[in-house]
């Protein structure tokens, strides 16, 4: 015999709640009850809970049914003061609590998931239990790879991982989620997830997977509420804040039940640097502190820790399989960029003593490269030339490109020595005419062999001669109108990156070299007054407003770096190299060399070379050369100054 249908119990529930909320009208209260419990059965269960648990809406009971929680939340949104929202037994958050606890309390979904986490029988990681077989518990990943999770699917007939076993075996590929009413938008859809006890359809789930601007308040957060027919943040909709980081409560950069990147930072560093006993070596403590405090972008740090080859080398340093020495790290890391970054990081954090990273890398390369040269006399000559001639000029420059240039020079010199030996000659007997025939039109070859032959003559090892290229200024610049067209583009494009904009305008307006731009520090910028001034020579330069604003942005960003570079590089403690900055400008259509030529010609045409020298920090002779190239005539400049003094 069928049970008689339930009768609506809205009036009875209103009578039970009305004494607690006299400020709400009975009609409005009836609407709230009906929205919380739309069917008679739910209304009856709500009525029984209010009768049996006296004071449940006032916080006198820990085990509050979900329907009563929804009613309490709706009453709080209406502005009642006596209703108390139940809180999670573990974390204390006032969110939806769909799970009962053994102590007759309530858990939120996050804490329930953590409570169900145990050590997996296969991988040993503490994770929620997917299956329990013969007293052993398995996490989802291990269970899906376990042979016992495979069976023949009743739909496709394939031997695959089974997702559902009742009433029939269905594999992961054939399984489709049931269609239910979404707890967020209220529309029917296939269940994609559960959020604090509410079923979430696929549309809402994929819409809330990443932070988006809230249409009500404009904040970029997870849109876990529904308001005015569109998704909005929990604060605007009056819903409890969910998907928050368990560590700091942030709802901007995390996903469901996970720590945000900032809270994951110490965990990731601990996993990277700790040994098998879970302890970090004492000599690696400075590195752990540096990564915690000096790496500004937590997302970039996490990506680096998980994907970089440097992280693998750090793991070997942490467990003691690799000695904490520069030579051992260079030999293990192999990749030049990885070596430079890792050594700079260890030196900057204080794990390794101060050393010339690029010089150490070059010496390591040099020893290996010289060993591959067959003739011992050639090896001796190249080693002597490198030690007493090339390295002196390379160490003057703080740029990585200095040592790259020396590598290229040595290879040209080695090729010449090999050519001499292939013709059964020596440095002393090789004739000049053969050397002239050997030379190509390559400027790089001439730049490499000219100082090499001069060094050979100075040490009386040869009489060979390669002439240096004539170092003269060439007017291969932009037309003046094209220069100003590019300047207008850099001045008007508000979406341009501040680094690109500042570097481009410094080249276009003042003709400053990229090698000097990348070495600018915040100490050279005066932002205390307007206009902003930049000092690259003896006298400060007053910058235009837009360029000054871009420089101020770089100064603010440089406060996170103790070195104070306005253009910090990838390697810790180092500034950006000119190459990447040149590529940025080229992407915007600006050729830095040609733009600099045009700018200096225009400046020296309008200003005396001494003024240009003082402002831009170039030598007086160089400024005079640019002035002569521009066709300037300043012979009467001292007379003019004395006349107008």
Coordinates of C-alpha atoms in Angstrom, one line a residue:
X1 CA 0.0 0.0 0.0
X2 CA 1.5 3.4 -1.1
X3 CA 2.2 6.0 1.6
X4 CA -0.1 9.0 1.5
X5 CA 1.5 12.1 0.0
X6 CA 3.0 14.7 2.4
X7 CA 1.1 17.8 3.0
X8 CA 2.8 21.2 2.8
X9 CA 4.2 22.3 6.2
X10 CA 5.3 25.8 5.4
X11 CA 2.9 27.4 7.9
X12 CA 4.0 25.1 10.7
X13 CA 7.7 25.9 10.1
X14 CA 6.8 29.6 10.0
X15 CA 5.1 29.3 13.4
X16 CA 8.1 27.7 14.9
X17 CA 10.6 30.2 13.5
X18 CA 8.5 33.4 13.9
X19 CA 9.2 34.0 17.7
X20 CA 13.0 34.1 16.9
X21 CA 12.8 36.5 14.0
X22 CA 10.0 39.1 14.7
X23 CA 11.6 41.6 12.4
X24 CA 10.7 39.5 9.3
X25 CA 7.1 39.5 8.1
X26 CA 5.2 36.2 8.0
X27 CA 4.8 36.3 4.2
X28 CA 8.5 37.0 3.7
X29 CA 9.4 34.2 6.1
X30 CA 7.1 31.8 4.2
X31 CA 8.9 32.7 1.0
X32 CA 12.3 31.9 2.7
X33 CA 11.1 28.6 4.0
X34 CA 9.7 27.6 0.6
X35 CA 13.0 28.5 -1.1
X36 CA 14.9 26.5 1.4
X37 CA 12.5 23.5 1.5
X38 CA 10.5 23.5 -1.8
X39 CA 8.9 20.1 -1.4
X40 CA 6.6 18.9 1.4
X41 CA 9.0 16.1 2.5
X42 CA 11.8 18.5 3.1
X43 CA 9.5 20.9 4.9
X44 CA 8.4 18.0 7.2
X45 CA 12.0 17.1 7.9
X46 CA 12.8 20.8 8.7
X47 CA 9.8 21.0 11.0
X48 CA 10.9 17.8 12.9
X49 CA 14.4 19.1 13.3
X50 CA 13.1 22.4 14.8
X51 CA 10.9 20.6 17.2
X52 CA 13.4 17.9 18.3
X53 CA 16.4 20.3 18.6
X54 CA 15.2 23.2 20.5
X55 CA 17.4 26.2 19.9
X56 CA 19.1 24.7 16.9
X57 CA 18.9 28.1 15.1
X58 CA 20.5 29.8 18.1
X59 CA 23.7 27.7 18.0
X60 CA 22.8 25.3 20.8
X61 CA 23.5 22.1 18.8
X62 CA 26.6 20.9 17.0
X63 CA 24.8 18.5 14.6
X64 CA 22.7 20.8 12.5
X65 CA 20.9 19.2 9.5
X66 CA 21.7 20.7 6.1
X67 CA 18.2 22.1 5.6
X68 CA 18.3 23.9 8.9
X69 CA 21.7 25.3 7.9
X70 CA 20.2 26.6 4.7
X71 CA 17.4 28.2 6.6
X72 CA 19.8 29.8 9.1
X73 CA 21.9 31.2 6.3
X74 CA 18.9 32.7 4.6
X75 CA 17.7 34.3 7.8
X76 CA 21.1 35.8 8.4
X77 CA 21.1 37.3 4.9
X78 CA 17.7 38.9 5.8
X79 CA 19.5 40.7 8.7
X80 CA 18.3 38.7 11.8
X81 CA 20.6 39.0 14.8
X82 CA 19.5 36.0 17.0
X83 CA 20.2 33.3 14.4
X84 CA 23.7 31.7 14.7
X85 CA 25.3 30.0 11.8
X86 CA 26.8 26.5 12.6
X87 CA 30.5 26.2 12.2
X88 CA 32.8 23.3 11.1
X89 CA 34.1 21.2 14.0
X90 CA 37.6 21.3 12.6
X91 CA 38.3 24.6 10.8
X92 CA 35.6 26.7 12.4
X93 CA 34.3 28.1 9.1
X94 CA 30.6 29.0 8.8
X95 CA 30.1 27.2 5.5
X96 CA 27.7 24.4 4.4
X97 CA 28.4 21.4 6.6
X98 CA 27.1 18.3 4.8
X99 CA 29.1 15.7 6.8
X100 CA 28.5 14.3 10.3
X101 CA 31.4 13.5 12.6
X102 CA 31.9 10.7 15.1
X103 CA 31.6 13.2 17.9
X104 CA 28.1 14.3 16.8
X105 CA 29.3 17.4 15.1
X106 CA 29.6 18.6 11.5
X107 CA 32.4 18.8 9.0
X108 CA 32.7 20.9 5.9
X109 CA 33.7 19.1 2.7
X110 CA 37.3 20.2 2.9
X111 CA 37.7 18.9 6.5
X112 CA 35.9 15.7 5.7
X113 CA 38.2 15.1 2.8
X114 CA 41.2 15.7 5.1
X115 CA 39.7 13.5 7.8
X116 CA 39.3 10.7 5.3
X117 CA 43.0 11.0 4.2
X118 CA 45.3 8.2 5.3
X119 CA 48.6 6.8 4.0
X120 CA 48.0 5.0 0.7
X121 CA 49.1 1.4 0.8
X122 CA 50.9 1.8 -2.5
X123 CA 52.5 5.2 -2.7
X124 CA 52.5 6.1 1.0
X125 CA 51.2 9.6 0.5
X126 CA 48.4 10.8 2.8
X127 CA 45.4 11.2 0.6
X128 CA 41.6 10.6 0.6
X129 CA 40.7 6.9 0.4
X130 CA 39.4 5.8 -3.0
X131 CA 39.0 2.1 -2.2
X132 CA 39.5 -0.2 0.8
X133 CA 40.3 -3.8 0.0
X134 CA 41.3 -6.4 2.6
X135 CA 42.0 -3.7 5.1
X136 CA 44.4 -1.8 2.9
X137 CA 43.4 1.7 1.6
X138 CA 44.4 3.2 -1.8
X139 CA 44.3 6.7 -3.1
X140 CA 42.6 7.5 -6.4
X141 CA 45.8 7.5 -8.6
X142 CA 47.1 4.3 -7.2
X143 CA 43.7 2.5 -7.4
X144 CA 43.3 3.5 -11.0
X145 CA 46.7 1.8 -11.8
X146 CA 46.0 -1.2 -9.6
X147 CA 45.2 -4.4 -11.7
X148 CA 42.2 -5.0 -9.4
X149 CA 40.5 -1.8 -10.5
X150 CA 40.3 -3.2 -14.1
X151 CA 37.5 -5.2 -15.4
X152 CA 35.4 -5.7 -18.6
X153 CA 33.0 -2.8 -19.2
X154 CA 29.4 -3.8 -19.7
X155 CA 29.0 -1.1 -22.4
X156 CA 32.1 -1.0 -24.6
X157 CA 33.4 -4.5 -23.7
X158 CA 36.9 -3.1 -23.1
X159 CA 39.1 -4.2 -20.3
X160 CA 39.6 -0.9 -18.5
X161 CA 39.4 0.9 -15.2
X162 CA 35.9 0.7 -13.8
X163 CA 34.4 3.9 -12.5
X164 CA 30.9 2.4 -11.4
X165 CA 30.2 -1.1 -10.3
X166 CA 26.5 -1.0 -9.5
X167 CA 24.1 -1.9 -11.1
X168 CA 26.6 -2.7 -13.9
X169 CA 30.3 -2.3 -14.6
X170 CA 31.0 1.0 -16.4
X171 CA 34.5 2.2 -17.3
X172 CA 35.8 5.7 -17.1
X173 CA 35.4 6.3 -20.8
X174 CA 31.8 5.2 -20.9
X175 CA 30.7 6.7 -17.6
X176 CA 28.5 9.8 -17.7
X177 CA 27.5 11.8 -14.6
X178 CA 23.8 11.8 -13.7
X179 CA 21.7 14.9 -14.5
X180 CA 20.7 16.7 -11.3
X181 CA 19.6 20.2 -10.3
X182 CA 22.7 22.4 -9.9
X183 CA 23.1 23.8 -6.4
X184 CA 24.5 27.0 -7.8
X185 CA 22.5 28.1 -10.8
X186 CA 19.4 25.9 -10.1
X187 CA 19.4 24.5 -13.7
X188 CA 19.4 20.8 -14.5
X189 CA 22.8 19.5 -15.7
X190 CA 25.3 16.7 -15.4
X191 CA 27.1 16.7 -12.1
X192 CA 30.7 17.7 -12.5
X193 CA 31.7 18.3 -8.8
X194 CA 30.4 18.8 -5.3
X195 CA 31.1 22.1 -3.5
X196 CA 30.3 22.2 0.2
X197 CA 27.6 19.6 -0.2
X198 CA 26.0 21.1 -3.3
X199 CA 25.9 19.5 -6.6
X200 CA 27.6 21.6 -9.3
X201 CA 26.8 21.2 -12.9
X202 CA 29.5 21.2 -15.6
X203 CA 28.7 24.8 -16.8
X204 CA 29.2 26.3 -13.3
X205 CA 32.1 24.0 -12.5
X206 CA 34.2 25.1 -15.5
X207 CA 33.2 28.7 -15.0
X208 CA 34.5 28.8 -11.5
X209 CA 37.8 26.9 -12.0
X210 CA 39.7 30.1 -12.5
X211 CA 39.4 33.5 -10.8
X212 CA 37.3 35.9 -12.9
X213 CA 36.1 39.5 -12.4
X214 CA 32.9 39.6 -10.3
X215 CA 30.2 41.4 -12.3
X216 CA 29.0 43.1 -9.0
X217 CA 32.2 44.3 -7.2
X218 CA 34.8 43.8 -9.9
X219 CA 37.2 41.8 -7.8
X220 CA 39.0 39.0 -9.6
X221 CA 38.0 35.9 -7.4
X222 CA 36.2 32.6 -7.8
X223 CA 32.6 33.1 -8.7
X224 CA 30.9 30.6 -6.4
X225 CA 27.6 32.4 -6.1
X226 CA 24.6 33.2 -8.3
X227 CA 22.9 36.6 -8.4
X228 CA 20.7 38.4 -10.9
X229 CA 20.9 35.5 -13.4
X230 CA 24.7 35.5 -13.5
X231 CA 27.6 34.1 -11.5
X232 CA 29.1 36.4 -8.8
X233 CA 31.4 36.1 -5.9
X234 CA 30.3 34.7 -2.5
X235 CA 30.5 38.1 -0.8
X236 CA 28.2 39.8 -3.2
X237 CA 25.6 37.0 -3.2
X238 CA 25.6 36.7 0.6
X239 CA 26.8 33.0 0.4
X240 CA 29.5 31.6 2.6
X241 CA 33.0 32.1 1.3
X242 CA 34.1 28.8 -0.1
X243 CA 37.1 27.5 -2.1
X244 CA 39.3 29.6 0.2
X245 CA 42.9 28.8 0.8
X246 CA 43.1 26.7 4.1
X247 CA 46.3 28.6 5.0
X248 CA 45.5 32.3 4.5
X249 CA 41.9 32.4 3.4
X250 CA 42.7 33.9 0.0
X251 CA 40.1 33.2 -2.8
X252 CA 42.1 34.6 -5.6
X253 CA 44.8 32.1 -6.7
X254 CA 43.7 28.6 -5.6
X255 CA 41.4 25.8 -6.4
X256 CA 39.1 23.7 -4.4
X257 CA 40.6 22.4 -1.1
X258 CA 44.1 23.4 -2.1
X259 CA 46.6 25.9 -0.6
X260 CA 47.3 29.0 -2.6
X261 CA 50.7 29.4 -4.2
X262 CA 52.0 31.6 -1.4
X263 CA 51.1 29.0 1.2
X264 CA 52.5 26.2 -0.9
X265 CA 55.8 28.0 -1.2
X266 CA 57.3 26.8 2.2
X267 CA 55.9 23.3 1.5
X268 CA 57.5 23.1 -1.9
X269 CA 60.9 24.4 -0.6
X270 CA 60.8 21.9 2.2
X271 CA 60.1 19.0 -0.3
X272 CA 62.9 20.3 -2.5
X273 CA 65.7 20.7 0.0
X274 CA 64.9 18.2 2.8
X275 CA 66.7 14.9 3.0
X276 CA 65.1 11.5 3.6
X277 CA 64.7 12.3 7.3
X278 CA 62.7 15.5 6.5
X279 CA 65.5 17.9 7.6
X280 CA 67.3 20.6 5.6
X281 CA 71.1 20.6 5.8
X282 CA 72.5 23.4 7.8
X283 CA 74.5 24.7 4.9
X284 CA 71.3 24.9 2.8
X285 CA 69.3 26.9 5.3
X286 CA 70.3 30.3 3.7
X287 CA 69.0 29.0 0.4
X288 CA 65.7 28.1 1.9
X289 CA 65.4 31.5 3.6
X290 CA 66.3 33.2 0.3
X291 CA 63.6 31.4 -1.7
X292 CA 61.1 32.2 1.0
X293 CA 61.7 35.9 1.2
X294 CA 63.4 37.1 -2.1
X295 CA 61.5 35.3 -4.8
X296 CA 58.6 37.6 -5.6
X297 CA 56.6 35.5 -8.0
X298 CA 55.4 32.4 -6.1
X299 CA 53.8 30.9 -9.3
X300 CA 57.1 31.2 -11.2
X301 CA 59.0 29.7 -8.2
X302 CA 56.6 26.7 -8.0
X303 CA 56.9 26.1 -11.8
X304 CA 60.7 26.3 -11.5
X305 CA 60.8 23.9 -8.5
X306 CA 58.8 21.3 -10.4
X307 CA 60.1 21.5 -14.0
X308 CA 63.6 23.0 -14.0
X309 CA 66.7 20.9 -14.4
X310 CA 68.2 23.1 -11.6
X311 CA 65.7 21.6 -9.2
X312 CA 67.1 18.2 -9.9
X313 CA 70.6 19.4 -9.1
X314 CA 69.4 21.0 -5.9
X315 CA 67.8 17.6 -4.9
X316 CA 71.2 16.0 -5.3
X317 CA 72.8 18.7 -3.3
X318 CA 70.2 18.3 -0.6
X319 CA 70.6 14.5 -0.2
X320 CA 74.4 14.7 -0.4
X321 CA 75.0 12.8 -3.6
X322 CA 76.5 16.0 -5.2
X323 CA 79.3 18.0 -3.5
X324 CA 78.5 21.6 -2.7
X325 CA 81.2 23.0 -5.0
X326 CA 81.1 25.2 -8.1
X327 CA 83.1 22.8 -10.3
X328 CA 80.8 19.8 -9.3
X329 CA 77.7 21.8 -10.0
X330 CA 79.0 23.0 -13.4
X331 CA 79.9 19.4 -14.4
X332 CA 76.5 18.1 -13.3
X333 CA 74.2 20.8 -14.6
X334 CA 75.8 20.8 -18.1
X335 CA 73.3 23.4 -19.5
X336 CA 75.0 26.8 -19.5
X337 CA 71.9 28.8 -18.5
X338 CA 71.1 26.3 -15.7
X339 CA 74.6 26.6 -14.4
X340 CA 74.6 30.4 -14.5
X341 CA 71.3 30.6 -12.7
X342 CA 72.0 28.0 -10.1
X343 CA 75.5 29.3 -9.2
X344 CA 74.1 32.9 -9.0
X345 CA 71.3 31.7 -6.7
X346 CA 73.7 29.8 -4.4
X347 CA 76.1 32.8 -4.3
X348 CA 73.4 35.3 -3.7
X349 CA 71.8 33.3 -0.9
X350 CA 75.1 32.9 0.8
X351 CA 75.5 29.1 0.4
X352 CA 78.6 29.5 -1.8
X353 CA 81.3 32.2 -1.2
X354 CA 81.5 35.1 -3.6
X355 CA 82.8 34.1 -7.0
X356 CA 82.8 35.3 -10.5
X357 CA 80.1 33.0 -11.9
X358 CA 80.7 33.8 -15.6
X359 CA 84.5 33.6 -15.1
X360 CA 84.2 30.2 -13.4
X361 CA 81.9 28.9 -16.2
X362 CA 84.4 30.2 -18.8
X363 CA 87.4 28.5 -17.1
X364 CA 85.5 25.2 -16.9
X365 CA 84.7 25.5 -20.6
X366 CA 88.2 26.5 -21.5
X367 CA 89.8 23.5 -19.8
X368 CA 87.5 21.1 -21.6
X369 CA 87.9 22.9 -24.9
X370 CA 91.7 23.0 -24.8
X371 CA 91.8 19.3 -24.0
X372 CA 90.1 18.6 -27.4
X373 CA 92.9 20.4 -29.3
X374 CA 95.3 17.8 -30.7
X375 CA 98.7 19.6 -30.8
X376 CA 100.2 20.5 -27.3
X377 CA 102.0 23.6 -28.7
X378 CA 98.7 25.0 -30.0
X379 CA 97.1 24.4 -26.6
X380 CA 100.0 26.2 -24.8
X381 CA 99.7 29.3 -27.1
X382 CA 96.0 29.5 -26.8
X383 CA 96.1 29.1 -23.0
X384 CA 98.8 31.8 -22.7
X385 CA 96.9 34.2 -25.0
X386 CA 93.7 33.7 -23.2
X387 CA 95.2 34.2 -19.7
X388 CA 97.3 37.2 -20.5
X389 CA 95.3 39.0 -23.2
X390 CA 91.6 37.9 -23.6
X391 CA 90.6 37.5 -20.0
X392 CA 91.8 40.9 -19.0
X393 CA 89.4 42.6 -21.4
X394 CA 86.6 40.2 -20.5
X395 CA 86.8 40.8 -16.8
X396 CA 86.5 44.5 -17.3
X397 CA 82.9 43.9 -18.6
X398 CA 80.3 42.6 -16.1
X399 CA 78.1 41.3 -19.0
X400 CA 77.8 37.6 -19.9
X401 CA 78.3 38.6 -23.6
X402 CA 82.0 39.5 -22.7
X403 CA 82.9 35.8 -22.1
X404 CA 80.8 34.7 -25.1
X405 CA 82.8 37.0 -27.3
X406 CA 86.1 35.5 -25.9
X407 CA 84.9 32.0 -26.7
X408 CA 84.2 33.0 -30.3
X409 CA 87.6 34.7 -30.5
X410 CA 89.4 31.6 -29.3
X411 CA 87.7 29.4 -31.8
X412 CA 88.8 31.7 -34.7
X413 CA 92.4 31.6 -33.3
X414 CA 92.3 27.8 -33.0
X415 CA 91.1 27.6 -36.6
X416 CA 94.0 29.7 -37.8
X417 CA 96.5 27.5 -36.0
X418 CA 94.9 24.4 -37.4
X419 CA 95.1 25.9 -40.9
X420 CA 98.8 26.7 -40.4
X421 CA 99.6 23.1 -39.4
X422 CA 97.5 21.7 -42.2
X423 CA 99.9 23.5 -44.6
X424 CA 102.9 22.0 -42.9
X425 CA 104.0 25.5 -41.6
X426 CA 104.6 27.1 -38.3
X427 CA 103.7 30.5 -36.9
X428 CA 107.2 31.7 -37.7
X429 CA 107.2 30.4 -41.3
X430 CA 103.6 31.0 -42.4
X431 CA 103.7 33.7 -45.1
X432 CA 101.6 36.8 -44.9
X433 CA 100.1 36.2 -48.4
X434 CA 98.6 32.9 -47.3
X435 CA 97.1 34.5 -44.3
X436 CA 95.6 37.2 -46.5
X437 CA 94.1 34.5 -48.7
X438 CA 92.8 32.7 -45.7
X439 CA 90.9 35.7 -44.4
X440 CA 87.3 36.1 -45.3
X441 CA 85.1 39.2 -45.3
X442 CA 83.8 38.2 -41.8
X443 CA 84.0 41.2 -39.4
X444 CA 84.0 38.7 -36.5
X445 CA 87.0 36.8 -37.9
X446 CA 89.0 40.1 -38.3
X447 CA 88.1 41.3 -34.8
X448 CA 89.3 38.0 -33.4
X449 CA 92.6 37.6 -35.4
X450 CA 93.7 41.2 -35.3
X451 CA 94.5 41.3 -31.5
X452 CA 95.8 37.7 -31.7
X453 CA 98.4 38.5 -34.4
X454 CA 99.4 41.7 -32.5
X455 CA 100.0 39.6 -29.4
X456 CA 102.0 37.1 -31.4
X457 CA 104.2 39.9 -32.8
X458 CA 104.7 41.4 -29.3
X459 CA 105.9 38.1 -28.0
X460 CA 108.1 37.5 -31.1
X461 CA 106.2 34.3 -32.1
X462 CA 105.2 35.5 -35.5
X463 CA 105.3 38.4 -38.0
X464 CA 101.8 37.9 -39.2
X465 CA 99.5 40.9 -39.3
X466 CA 95.7 41.3 -39.5
X467 CA 94.6 44.9 -39.6
X468 CA 92.0 46.1 -37.2
X469 CA 88.8 47.3 -38.6
X470 CA 88.6 51.1 -38.8
X471 CA 86.5 52.3 -35.9
X472 CA 84.5 55.2 -37.3
X473 CA 81.0 56.5 -36.7
X474 CA 78.6 55.8 -39.5
X475 CA 75.4 57.6 -40.1
X476 CA 73.2 54.5 -40.6
X477 CA 70.3 55.9 -38.7
X478 CA 66.6 56.5 -39.0
X479 CA 65.3 59.5 -40.8
X480 CA 64.5 62.1 -38.2
X481 CA 60.7 61.9 -38.9
X482 CA 60.8 58.1 -38.4
X483 CA 62.6 58.5 -35.1
X484 CA 59.8 60.8 -33.9
X485 CA 57.2 58.5 -35.3
X486 CA 58.6 55.7 -33.1
X487 CA 58.9 58.0 -30.1
X488 CA 55.2 58.9 -30.5
X489 CA 54.3 55.2 -30.5
X490 CA 56.3 54.6 -27.3
X491 CA 54.8 57.6 -25.7
X492 CA 51.2 56.9 -26.6
X493 CA 50.9 53.1 -26.1
X494 CA 49.6 52.8 -22.6
X495 CA 49.5 49.0 -22.7
X496 CA 53.3 48.7 -23.4
X497 CA 55.4 47.0 -20.7
X498 CA 57.2 49.7 -18.6
X499 CA 60.6 48.1 -19.2
X500 CA 60.1 48.1 -23.0
X501 CA 58.7 51.7 -22.9
X502 CA 61.5 53.1 -20.7
X503 CA 64.3 51.4 -22.7
X504 CA 62.8 52.5 -26.0
X505 CA 62.4 56.1 -25.0
X506 CA 65.9 56.3 -23.5
X507 CA 67.3 55.1 -26.8
X508 CA 65.0 57.3 -29.0
X509 CA 65.3 60.5 -27.0
X510 CA 68.8 60.4 -25.6
X511 CA 70.7 57.8 -27.6
X512 CA 71.8 55.8 -24.5
X513 CA 73.3 52.4 -25.3
X514 CA 71.4 49.3 -24.2
X515 CA 74.6 48.1 -22.4
X516 CA 74.3 51.2 -20.1
X517 CA 70.5 51.1 -19.8
X518 CA 70.4 47.6 -18.3
X519 CA 72.9 48.7 -15.6
X520 CA 70.7 51.6 -14.3
X521 CA 69.9 51.3 -10.6
X522 CA 67.2 53.0 -8.6
X523 CA 69.9 55.1 -6.9
X524 CA 70.4 57.0 -10.2
X525 CA 66.7 58.0 -10.2
X526 CA 65.3 60.9 -8.2
X527 CA 61.5 60.5 -7.8
X528 CA 61.1 63.0 -4.9
X529 CA 60.2 65.9 -7.2
X530 CA 58.7 66.5 -10.6
X531 CA 59.9 66.1 -13.2
X532 CA 61.7 62.8 -12.4
X533 CA 65.4 63.0 -13.0
X534 CA 67.8 60.3 -14.2
X535 CA 71.6 60.6 -13.8
X536 CA 73.7 58.6 -16.3
X537 CA 76.5 61.1 -16.6
X538 CA 77.8 64.0 -14.6
X539 CA 74.5 66.0 -14.7
X540 CA 70.9 64.7 -14.1
X541 CA 68.5 64.6 -17.0
X542 CA 64.9 65.8 -16.6
X543 CA 62.6 63.2 -18.0
X544 CA 59.3 63.8 -19.8
X545 CA 56.2 62.9 -17.8
X546 CA 55.4 59.6 -19.5
X547 CA 59.0 58.3 -19.4
X548 CA 59.2 59.5 -15.8
X549 CA 56.1 57.5 -14.9
X550 CA 57.5 54.4 -16.6
X551 CA 60.8 54.8 -14.7
X552 CA 58.9 55.3 -11.4
X553 CA 57.1 51.9 -12.0
X554 CA 60.5 50.3 -12.5
X555 CA 61.8 51.9 -9.3
X556 CA 58.8 50.6 -7.3
X557 CA 59.4 47.1 -8.7
X558 CA 63.1 47.3 -8.0
X559 CA 62.4 47.6 -4.3
X560 CA 61.9 43.9 -4.1
X561 CA 65.5 43.4 -5.3
X562 CA 68.2 44.4 -2.9
X563 CA 70.6 45.1 -5.8
X564 CA 68.3 47.8 -7.1
X565 CA 68.5 47.1 -10.8
X566 CA 65.7 48.7 -12.8
X567 CA 66.1 45.9 -15.3
X568 CA 66.7 42.8 -13.2
X569 CA 67.9 39.7 -15.0
X570 CA 66.9 36.1 -14.7
X571 CA 69.9 35.2 -12.6
X572 CA 69.7 36.3 -8.9
X573 CA 71.8 39.4 -8.3
X574 CA 72.4 40.1 -12.0
X575 CA 70.8 42.7 -14.3
X576 CA 69.2 42.0 -17.6
X577 CA 71.5 41.5 -20.6
X578 CA 71.2 43.7 -23.7
X579 CA 70.1 40.8 -25.9
X580 CA 66.6 40.2 -24.5
X581 CA 66.0 44.0 -24.2
X582 CA 67.0 44.4 -27.8
X583 CA 64.6 41.7 -28.9
X584 CA 61.8 43.4 -27.0
X585 CA 62.4 46.7 -28.8
X586 CA 62.7 44.9 -32.2
X587 CA 59.3 43.3 -31.6
X588 CA 57.9 46.9 -31.3
X589 CA 59.6 47.8 -34.6
X590 CA 62.6 49.7 -33.0
X591 CA 66.2 48.9 -34.1
X592 CA 68.2 50.2 -31.1
X593 CA 71.5 50.8 -33.0
X594 CA 70.0 52.9 -35.8
X595 CA 67.7 54.8 -33.4
X596 CA 70.7 55.6 -31.1
X597 CA 72.7 56.9 -34.1
X598 CA 69.9 59.2 -35.2
X599 CA 69.4 60.5 -31.6
X600 CA 73.0 61.3 -31.0
X601 CA 73.3 63.1 -34.3
X602 CA 70.3 65.2 -33.5
X603 CA 71.5 65.9 -30.0
X604 CA 75.0 66.9 -30.9
X605 CA 73.6 69.1 -33.7
X606 CA 71.6 71.0 -31.1
X607 CA 73.9 70.9 -28.1
X608 CA 77.6 71.5 -27.5
X609 CA 79.5 68.2 -27.3
X610 CA 80.6 69.0 -23.7
X611 CA 77.0 69.3 -22.6
X612 CA 76.1 66.0 -24.3
X613 CA 79.1 64.4 -22.6
X614 CA 78.0 65.6 -19.2
X615 CA 74.4 64.5 -19.6
X616 CA 74.9 61.1 -21.3
X617 CA 78.2 60.1 -19.7
X618 CA 80.1 59.6 -22.9
X619 CA 83.6 60.8 -23.4
X620 CA 84.2 64.3 -24.8
X621 CA 86.1 62.9 -27.7
X622 CA 83.2 60.6 -28.6
X623 CA 80.7 63.5 -28.3
X624 CA 82.9 65.6 -30.6
X625 CA 83.0 62.8 -33.1
X626 CA 79.3 62.6 -33.2
X627 CA 79.1 66.4 -33.5
X628 CA 81.5 66.3 -36.6
X629 CA 79.3 63.5 -38.1
X630 CA 76.3 65.8 -37.6
X631 CA 78.0 68.7 -39.3
X632 CA 78.0 70.8 -36.2
X633 CA 80.3 73.8 -35.7
X634 CA 80.8 74.9 -32.1
X635 CA 84.1 76.9 -32.4
X636 CA 82.4 80.1 -31.2
X637 CA 80.6 78.4 -28.2
X638 CA 82.9 79.8 -25.4
X639 CA 82.4 83.4 -26.8
X640 CA 78.6 82.9 -26.9
X641 CA 78.7 81.7 -23.3
X642 CA 80.7 84.6 -22.1
X643 CA 78.5 87.1 -23.9
X644 CA 75.3 85.7 -22.4
X645 CA 76.7 85.1 -18.9

